[in-house]
GROMACS .gro file of C-alpha atoms in nm:
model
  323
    1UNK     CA    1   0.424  -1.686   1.289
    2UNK     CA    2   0.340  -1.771   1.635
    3UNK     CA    3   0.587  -1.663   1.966
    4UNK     CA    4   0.637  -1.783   2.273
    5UNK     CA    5   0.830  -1.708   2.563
    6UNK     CA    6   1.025  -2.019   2.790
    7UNK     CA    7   1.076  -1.938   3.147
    8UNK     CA    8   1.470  -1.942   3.220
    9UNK     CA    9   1.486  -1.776   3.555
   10UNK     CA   10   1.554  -1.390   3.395
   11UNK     CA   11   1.279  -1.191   3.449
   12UNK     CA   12   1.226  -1.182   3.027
   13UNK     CA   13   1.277  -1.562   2.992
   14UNK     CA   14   1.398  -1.687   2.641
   15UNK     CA   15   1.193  -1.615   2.322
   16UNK     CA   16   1.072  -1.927   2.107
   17UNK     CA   17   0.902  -2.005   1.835
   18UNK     CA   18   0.622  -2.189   1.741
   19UNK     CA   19   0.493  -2.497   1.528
   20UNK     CA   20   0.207  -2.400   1.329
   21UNK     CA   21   0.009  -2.673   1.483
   22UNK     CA   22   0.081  -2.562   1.851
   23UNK     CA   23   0.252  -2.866   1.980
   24UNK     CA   24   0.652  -2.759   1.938
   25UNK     CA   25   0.864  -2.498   1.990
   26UNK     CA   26   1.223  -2.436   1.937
   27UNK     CA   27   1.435  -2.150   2.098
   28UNK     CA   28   1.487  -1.834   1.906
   29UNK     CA   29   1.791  -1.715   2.127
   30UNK     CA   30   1.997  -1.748   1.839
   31UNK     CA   31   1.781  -1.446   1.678
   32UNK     CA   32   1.690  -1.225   2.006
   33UNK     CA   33   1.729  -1.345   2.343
   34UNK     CA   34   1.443  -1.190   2.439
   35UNK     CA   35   1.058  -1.081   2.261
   36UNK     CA   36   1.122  -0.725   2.367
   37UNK     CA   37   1.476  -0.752   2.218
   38UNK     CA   38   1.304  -0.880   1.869
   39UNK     CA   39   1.026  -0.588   1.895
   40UNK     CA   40   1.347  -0.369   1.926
   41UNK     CA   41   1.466  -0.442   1.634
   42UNK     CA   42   1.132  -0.580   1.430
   43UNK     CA   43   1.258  -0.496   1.105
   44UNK     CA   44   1.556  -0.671   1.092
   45UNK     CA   45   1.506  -0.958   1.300
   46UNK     CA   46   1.114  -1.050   1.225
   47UNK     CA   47   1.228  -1.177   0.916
   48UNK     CA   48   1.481  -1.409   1.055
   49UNK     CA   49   1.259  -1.529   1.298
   50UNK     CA   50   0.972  -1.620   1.041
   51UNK     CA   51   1.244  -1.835   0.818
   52UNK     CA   52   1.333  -2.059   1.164
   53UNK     CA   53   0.944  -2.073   1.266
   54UNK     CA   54   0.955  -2.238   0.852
   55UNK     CA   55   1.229  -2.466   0.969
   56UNK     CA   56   1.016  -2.579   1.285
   57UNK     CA   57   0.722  -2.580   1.052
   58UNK     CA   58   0.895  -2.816   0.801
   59UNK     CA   59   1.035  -3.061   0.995
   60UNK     CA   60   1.444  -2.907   0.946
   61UNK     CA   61   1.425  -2.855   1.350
   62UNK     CA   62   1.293  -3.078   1.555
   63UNK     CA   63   1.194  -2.864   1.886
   64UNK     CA   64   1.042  -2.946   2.195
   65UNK     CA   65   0.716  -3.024   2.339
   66UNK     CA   66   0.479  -2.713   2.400
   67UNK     CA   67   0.420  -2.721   2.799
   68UNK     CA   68   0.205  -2.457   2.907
   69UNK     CA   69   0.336  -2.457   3.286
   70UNK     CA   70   0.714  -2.402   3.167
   71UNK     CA   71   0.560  -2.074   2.941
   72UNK     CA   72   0.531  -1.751   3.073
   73UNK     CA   73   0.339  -1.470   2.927
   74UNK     CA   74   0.461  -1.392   2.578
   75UNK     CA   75   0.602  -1.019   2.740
   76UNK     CA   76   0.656  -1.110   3.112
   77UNK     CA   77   0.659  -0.729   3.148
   78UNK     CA   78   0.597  -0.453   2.923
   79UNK     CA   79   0.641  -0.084   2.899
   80UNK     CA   80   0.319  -0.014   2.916
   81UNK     CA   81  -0.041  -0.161   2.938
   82UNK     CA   82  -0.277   0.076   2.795
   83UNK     CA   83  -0.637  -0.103   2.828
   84UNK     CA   84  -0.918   0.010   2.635
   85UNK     CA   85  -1.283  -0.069   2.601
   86UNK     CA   86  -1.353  -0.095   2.273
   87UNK     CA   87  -1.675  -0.284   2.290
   88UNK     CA   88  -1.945  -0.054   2.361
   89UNK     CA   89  -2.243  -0.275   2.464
   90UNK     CA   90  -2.013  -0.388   2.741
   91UNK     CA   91  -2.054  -0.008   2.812
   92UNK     CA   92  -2.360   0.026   2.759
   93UNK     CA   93  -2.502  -0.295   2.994
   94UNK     CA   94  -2.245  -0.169   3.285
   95UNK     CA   95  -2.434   0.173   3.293
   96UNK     CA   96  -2.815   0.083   3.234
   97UNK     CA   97  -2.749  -0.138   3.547
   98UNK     CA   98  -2.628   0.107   3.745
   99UNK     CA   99  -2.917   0.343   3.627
  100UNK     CA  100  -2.671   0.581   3.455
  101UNK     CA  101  -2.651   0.710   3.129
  102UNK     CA  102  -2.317   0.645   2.887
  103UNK     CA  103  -2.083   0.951   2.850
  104UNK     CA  104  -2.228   1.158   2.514
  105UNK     CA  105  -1.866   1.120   2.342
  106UNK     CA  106  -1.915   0.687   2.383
  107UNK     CA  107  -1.920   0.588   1.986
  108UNK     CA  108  -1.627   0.884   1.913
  109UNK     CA  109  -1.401   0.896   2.193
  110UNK     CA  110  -1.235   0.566   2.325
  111UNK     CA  111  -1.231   0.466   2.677
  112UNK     CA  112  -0.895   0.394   2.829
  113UNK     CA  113  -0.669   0.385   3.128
  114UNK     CA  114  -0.326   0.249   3.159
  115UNK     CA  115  -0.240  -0.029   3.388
  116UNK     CA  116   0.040  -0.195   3.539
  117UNK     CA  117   0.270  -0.394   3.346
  118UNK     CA  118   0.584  -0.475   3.553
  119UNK     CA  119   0.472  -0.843   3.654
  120UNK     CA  120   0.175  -0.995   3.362
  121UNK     CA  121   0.121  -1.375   3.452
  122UNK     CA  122   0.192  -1.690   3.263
  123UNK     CA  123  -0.121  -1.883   3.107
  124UNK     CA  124  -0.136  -2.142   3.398
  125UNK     CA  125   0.020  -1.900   3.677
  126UNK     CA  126  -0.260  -1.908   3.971
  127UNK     CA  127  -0.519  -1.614   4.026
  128UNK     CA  128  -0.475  -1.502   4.327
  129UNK     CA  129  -0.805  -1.439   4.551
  130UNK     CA  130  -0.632  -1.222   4.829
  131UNK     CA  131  -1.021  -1.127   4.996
  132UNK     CA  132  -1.328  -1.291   4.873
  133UNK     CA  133  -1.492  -0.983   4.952
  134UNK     CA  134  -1.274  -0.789   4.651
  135UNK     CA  135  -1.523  -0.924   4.396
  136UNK     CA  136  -1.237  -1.157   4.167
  137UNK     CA  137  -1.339  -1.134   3.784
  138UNK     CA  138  -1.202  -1.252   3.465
  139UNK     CA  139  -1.211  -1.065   3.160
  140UNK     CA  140  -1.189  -1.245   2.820
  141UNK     CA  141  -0.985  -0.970   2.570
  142UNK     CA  142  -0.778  -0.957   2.308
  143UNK     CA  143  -0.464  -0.749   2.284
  144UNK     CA  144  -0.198  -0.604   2.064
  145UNK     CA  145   0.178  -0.563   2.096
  146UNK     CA  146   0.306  -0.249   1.949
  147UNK     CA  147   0.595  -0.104   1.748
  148UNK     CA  148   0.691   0.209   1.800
  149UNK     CA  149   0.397   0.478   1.741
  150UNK     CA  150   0.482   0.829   1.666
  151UNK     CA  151   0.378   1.132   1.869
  152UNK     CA  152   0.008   1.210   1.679
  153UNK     CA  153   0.012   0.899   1.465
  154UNK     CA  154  -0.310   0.876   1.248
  155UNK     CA  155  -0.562   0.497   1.249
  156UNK     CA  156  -0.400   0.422   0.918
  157UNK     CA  157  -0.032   0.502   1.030
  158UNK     CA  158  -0.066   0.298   1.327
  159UNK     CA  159  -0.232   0.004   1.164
  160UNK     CA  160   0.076  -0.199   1.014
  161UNK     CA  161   0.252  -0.088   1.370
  162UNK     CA  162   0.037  -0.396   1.570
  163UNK     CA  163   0.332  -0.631   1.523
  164UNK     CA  164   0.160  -0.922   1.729
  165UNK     CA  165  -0.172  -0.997   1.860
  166UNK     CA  166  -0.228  -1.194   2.156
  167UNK     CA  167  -0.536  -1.316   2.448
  168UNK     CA  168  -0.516  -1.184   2.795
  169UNK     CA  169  -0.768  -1.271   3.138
  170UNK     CA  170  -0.743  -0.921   3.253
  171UNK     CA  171  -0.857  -0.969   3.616
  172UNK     CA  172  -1.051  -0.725   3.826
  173UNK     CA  173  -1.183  -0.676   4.218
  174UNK     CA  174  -1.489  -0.589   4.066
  175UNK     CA  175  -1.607  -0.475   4.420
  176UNK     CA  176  -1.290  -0.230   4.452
  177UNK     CA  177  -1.379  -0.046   4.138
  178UNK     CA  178  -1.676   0.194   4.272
  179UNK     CA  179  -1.459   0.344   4.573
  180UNK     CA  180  -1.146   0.407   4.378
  181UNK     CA  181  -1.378   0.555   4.024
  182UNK     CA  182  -1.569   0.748   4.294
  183UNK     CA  183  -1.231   0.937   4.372
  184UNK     CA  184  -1.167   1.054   3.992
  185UNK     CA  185  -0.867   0.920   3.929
  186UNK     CA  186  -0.893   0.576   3.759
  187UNK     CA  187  -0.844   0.222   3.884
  188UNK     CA  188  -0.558   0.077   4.079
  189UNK     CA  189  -0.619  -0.135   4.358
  190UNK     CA  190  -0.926  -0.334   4.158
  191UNK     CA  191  -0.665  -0.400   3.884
  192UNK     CA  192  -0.411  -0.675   3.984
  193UNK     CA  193  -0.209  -0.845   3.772
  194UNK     CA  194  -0.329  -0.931   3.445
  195UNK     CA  195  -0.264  -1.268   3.241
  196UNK     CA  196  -0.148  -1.390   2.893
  197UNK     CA  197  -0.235  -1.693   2.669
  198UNK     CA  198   0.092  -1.839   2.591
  199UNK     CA  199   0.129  -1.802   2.206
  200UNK     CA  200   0.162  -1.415   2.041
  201UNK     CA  201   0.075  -1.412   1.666
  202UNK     CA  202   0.174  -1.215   1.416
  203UNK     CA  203  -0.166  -1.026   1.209
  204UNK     CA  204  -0.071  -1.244   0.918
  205UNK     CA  205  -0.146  -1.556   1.138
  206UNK     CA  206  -0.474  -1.535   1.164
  207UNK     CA  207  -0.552  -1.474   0.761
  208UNK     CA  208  -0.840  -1.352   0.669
  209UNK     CA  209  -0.960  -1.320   1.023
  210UNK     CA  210  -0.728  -1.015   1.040
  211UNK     CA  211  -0.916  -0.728   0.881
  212UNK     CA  212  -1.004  -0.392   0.993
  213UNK     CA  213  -0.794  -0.361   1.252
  214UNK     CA  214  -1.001  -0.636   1.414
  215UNK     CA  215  -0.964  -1.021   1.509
  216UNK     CA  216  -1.263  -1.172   1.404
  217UNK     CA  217  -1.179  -1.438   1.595
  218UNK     CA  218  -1.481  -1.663   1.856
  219UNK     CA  219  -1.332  -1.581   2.215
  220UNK     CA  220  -1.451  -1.836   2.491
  221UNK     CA  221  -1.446  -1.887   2.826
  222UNK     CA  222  -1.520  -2.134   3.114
  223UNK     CA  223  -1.513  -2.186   3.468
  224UNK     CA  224  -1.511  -2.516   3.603
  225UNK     CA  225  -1.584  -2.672   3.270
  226UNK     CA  226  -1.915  -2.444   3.216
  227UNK     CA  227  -1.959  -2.253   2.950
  228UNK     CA  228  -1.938  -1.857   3.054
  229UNK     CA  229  -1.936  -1.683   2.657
  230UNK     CA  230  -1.878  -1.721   2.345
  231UNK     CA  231  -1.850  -1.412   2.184
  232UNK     CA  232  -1.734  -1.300   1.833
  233UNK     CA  233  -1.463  -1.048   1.865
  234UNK     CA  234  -1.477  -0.881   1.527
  235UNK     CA  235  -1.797  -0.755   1.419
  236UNK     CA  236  -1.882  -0.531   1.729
  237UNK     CA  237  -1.519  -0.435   1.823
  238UNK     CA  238  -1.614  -0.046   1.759
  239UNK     CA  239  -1.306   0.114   1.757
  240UNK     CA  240  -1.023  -0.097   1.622
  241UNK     CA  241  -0.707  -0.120   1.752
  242UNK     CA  242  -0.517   0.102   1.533
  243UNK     CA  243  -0.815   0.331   1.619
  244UNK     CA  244  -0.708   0.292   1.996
  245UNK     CA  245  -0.319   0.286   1.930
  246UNK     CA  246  -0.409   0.641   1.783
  247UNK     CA  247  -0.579   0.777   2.034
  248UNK     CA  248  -0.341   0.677   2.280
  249UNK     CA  249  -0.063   0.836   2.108
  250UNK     CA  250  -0.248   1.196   2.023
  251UNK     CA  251  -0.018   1.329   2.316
  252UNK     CA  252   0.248   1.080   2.323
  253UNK     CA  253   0.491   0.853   2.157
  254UNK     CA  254   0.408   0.491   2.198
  255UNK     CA  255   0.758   0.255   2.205
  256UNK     CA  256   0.800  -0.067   2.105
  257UNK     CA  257   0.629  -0.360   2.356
  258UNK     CA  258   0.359  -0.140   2.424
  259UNK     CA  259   0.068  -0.359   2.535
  260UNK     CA  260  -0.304  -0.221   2.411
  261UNK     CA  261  -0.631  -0.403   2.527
  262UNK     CA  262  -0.937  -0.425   2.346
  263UNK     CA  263  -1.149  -0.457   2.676
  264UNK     CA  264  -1.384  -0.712   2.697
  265UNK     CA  265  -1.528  -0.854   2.443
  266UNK     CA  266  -1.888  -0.819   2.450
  267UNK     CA  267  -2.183  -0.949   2.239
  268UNK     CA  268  -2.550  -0.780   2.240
  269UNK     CA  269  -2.709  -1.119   2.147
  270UNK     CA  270  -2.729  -1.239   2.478
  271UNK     CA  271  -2.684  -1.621   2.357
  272UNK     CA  272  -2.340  -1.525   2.310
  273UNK     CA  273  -2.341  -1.524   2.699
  274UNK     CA  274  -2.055  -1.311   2.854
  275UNK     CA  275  -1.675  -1.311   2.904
  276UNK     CA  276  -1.705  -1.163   3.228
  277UNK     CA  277  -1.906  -1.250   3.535
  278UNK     CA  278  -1.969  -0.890   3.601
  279UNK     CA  279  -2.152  -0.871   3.296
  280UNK     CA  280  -2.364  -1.165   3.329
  281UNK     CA  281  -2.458  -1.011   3.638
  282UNK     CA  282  -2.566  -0.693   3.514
  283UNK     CA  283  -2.823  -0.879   3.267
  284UNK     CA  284  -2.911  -1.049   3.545
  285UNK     CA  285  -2.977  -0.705   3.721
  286UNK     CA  286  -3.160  -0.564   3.412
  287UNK     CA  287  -3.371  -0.915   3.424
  288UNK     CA  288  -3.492  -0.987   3.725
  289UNK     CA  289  -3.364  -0.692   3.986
  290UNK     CA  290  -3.074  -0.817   4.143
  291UNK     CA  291  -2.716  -1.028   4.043
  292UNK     CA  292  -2.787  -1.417   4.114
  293UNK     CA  293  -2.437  -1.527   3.996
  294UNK     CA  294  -2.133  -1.477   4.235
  295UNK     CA  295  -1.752  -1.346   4.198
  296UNK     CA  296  -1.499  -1.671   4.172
  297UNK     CA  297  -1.421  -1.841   4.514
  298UNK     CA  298  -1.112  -2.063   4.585
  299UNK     CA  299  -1.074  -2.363   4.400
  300UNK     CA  300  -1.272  -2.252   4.067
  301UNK     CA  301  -1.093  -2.295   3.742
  302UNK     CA  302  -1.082  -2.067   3.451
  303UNK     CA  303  -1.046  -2.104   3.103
  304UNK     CA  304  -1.031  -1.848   2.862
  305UNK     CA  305  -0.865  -1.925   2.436
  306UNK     CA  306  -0.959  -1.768   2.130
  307UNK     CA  307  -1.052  -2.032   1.805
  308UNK     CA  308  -1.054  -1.935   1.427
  309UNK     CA  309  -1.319  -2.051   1.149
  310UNK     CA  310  -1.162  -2.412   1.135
  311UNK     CA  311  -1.166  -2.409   1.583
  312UNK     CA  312  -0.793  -2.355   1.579
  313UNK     CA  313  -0.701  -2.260   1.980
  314UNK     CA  314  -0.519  -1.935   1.803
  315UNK     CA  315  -0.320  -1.834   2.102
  316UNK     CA  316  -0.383  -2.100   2.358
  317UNK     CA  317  -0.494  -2.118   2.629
  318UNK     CA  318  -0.547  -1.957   2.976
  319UNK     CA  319  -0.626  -2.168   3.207
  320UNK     CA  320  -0.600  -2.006   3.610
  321UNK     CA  321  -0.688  -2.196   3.965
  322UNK     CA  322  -0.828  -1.940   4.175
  323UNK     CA  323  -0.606  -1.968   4.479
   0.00000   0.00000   0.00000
């Protein structure tokens, strides 16, 4: 089952659901006004939504077109946005080019920080360049919505708690990062507001590319029609996400709509190319001495979607004019 969210004029829109094949939807108001009101209440109402996604599926509701500019992000806001970075040789690259070493807990202790979640974009909502000199970057990731997570929750407790999946561009002023990380207390500024894909899909969705706690899922991305990466997100996603849920609720309760990153999704075979420019520049550091390839500029479009083994657009797409 895939989910969508139609932009009403509320600040939550109205939920929808989605044809299998991508290209209809039909409102699921009738179920939950709202995603967050259907995450409220997973248990009882998942199940209803699921039988009128069959209805859409089958041809007993007609729906309307899919249009990706009347879509907003699947959660317009969320409770919380926990990020991680669960791929380490993003890690690893960012530090060797910096001439550092990686922190001696890397492979058993995730990397997180929590971001803002009050106002997530739409999947054709413009990036918004506010100083070229802030260093704008996309980041290809995938994410997870969450149930609630008990206080201490274990991997395996968490695991059937990742009630959707879904493919943010979480944006960074990659040239704001080293002044705030240089005061010890995490990002802020260099983190505006990040942006959604417009479908969310339940684990089932993506068969047996659902395993592990992982997507195993080819994430691309593009700006201006050029190829950036194309990375597989399963096989080196090191901790999972029921790994990360966990470790973000070791000291706290997690509630329902909780949004958790996998970072970006990084490939060590260089082929794969990157999902960030920031990390295309730091093999370009380790290359040759210095970054050739510059920050996006005004004007530059970006495309970022997430395909299964038969090239299915999973999620949709992003696709962001730098303005």
């Amino acid at each position: 089952m895939r989910l969508a969210t139609l932009r009403d004029g509320t600040r939550d829109g109205r939920l929808a659901v989605v044809r299998a094949d991508g290209a209809r939807l039909a409102s699921a108001a009738e179920v939950a006004p709202t995603l967050q009101a259907a995450l409220d209440r997973w248990e009882e109402l998942a199940p209803r939504l699921r039988a009128l996604s069959r209805d859409l599926d089958e041809g007993r509701l007609e729906g309307a077109p899919v249009e990706p500019a009347r879509l907003s992000a699947p959660l317009p806001r969320a409770y919380e946005w926990i990020d991680g970075s669960a791929y380490l040789n993003h890690v690893r690259l960012a530090r060797r080019a910096r001439g550092a070493e990686p922190p001696p807990s890397l492979e058993t202790d995730p990397l997180v920080y929590q971001g803002g979640s009050g106002v997530l974009l739409g999947p054709t909502d413009p990036l918004r360049l506010l100083d070229p000199a802030f260093g704008l970057d996309l980041e290809g990731e995938l994410c997870a919505v969450l149930g609630d997570v008990p206080l201490g929750a274990s991997p395996e407790a968490a695991l059937p708690l990742v009630r959707l999946l879904c493919l943010a561009n979480d944006v960074t002023y990659r040239n704001l990062v080293p002044g705030e990380l240089a005061k010890g207390f995490g990002f802020f500024q260099s983190k505006p507001a990040t942006a959604f894909a417009p479908f969310a899909a339940t684990p089932d969705e993506l068969g047996a590319a659902w395993r592990d706690g992982r997507a195993h899922l080819r994430v691309r991305a593009l700006v201006d029609g050029a190829l950036l990466g194309d990375c597989e997100a399963g096989p080196e996603m090191h901790f999972s996400f029921a790994d990360l849920a966990a470790h973000a609720a070791r000291t706290r309760a997690l509630t329902a709509g909780t949004l958790l990153g996998s970072g970006t999704v990084s490939n060590a075979d260089p082929s794969r190319g990157a999902l960030c420019l920031a990390e295309r520049r730091m093999r370009e550091i380790l290359e040759s001495g210095a970054a050739r390839t510059p920050f996006l500029a005004r004007g530059q479009r970006v495309v970022i979607e997430a395909l299964d083994a038969a090239g299915r657009s999973v999620f949709g797409r992003v696709e962001q004019e730098v303005v």
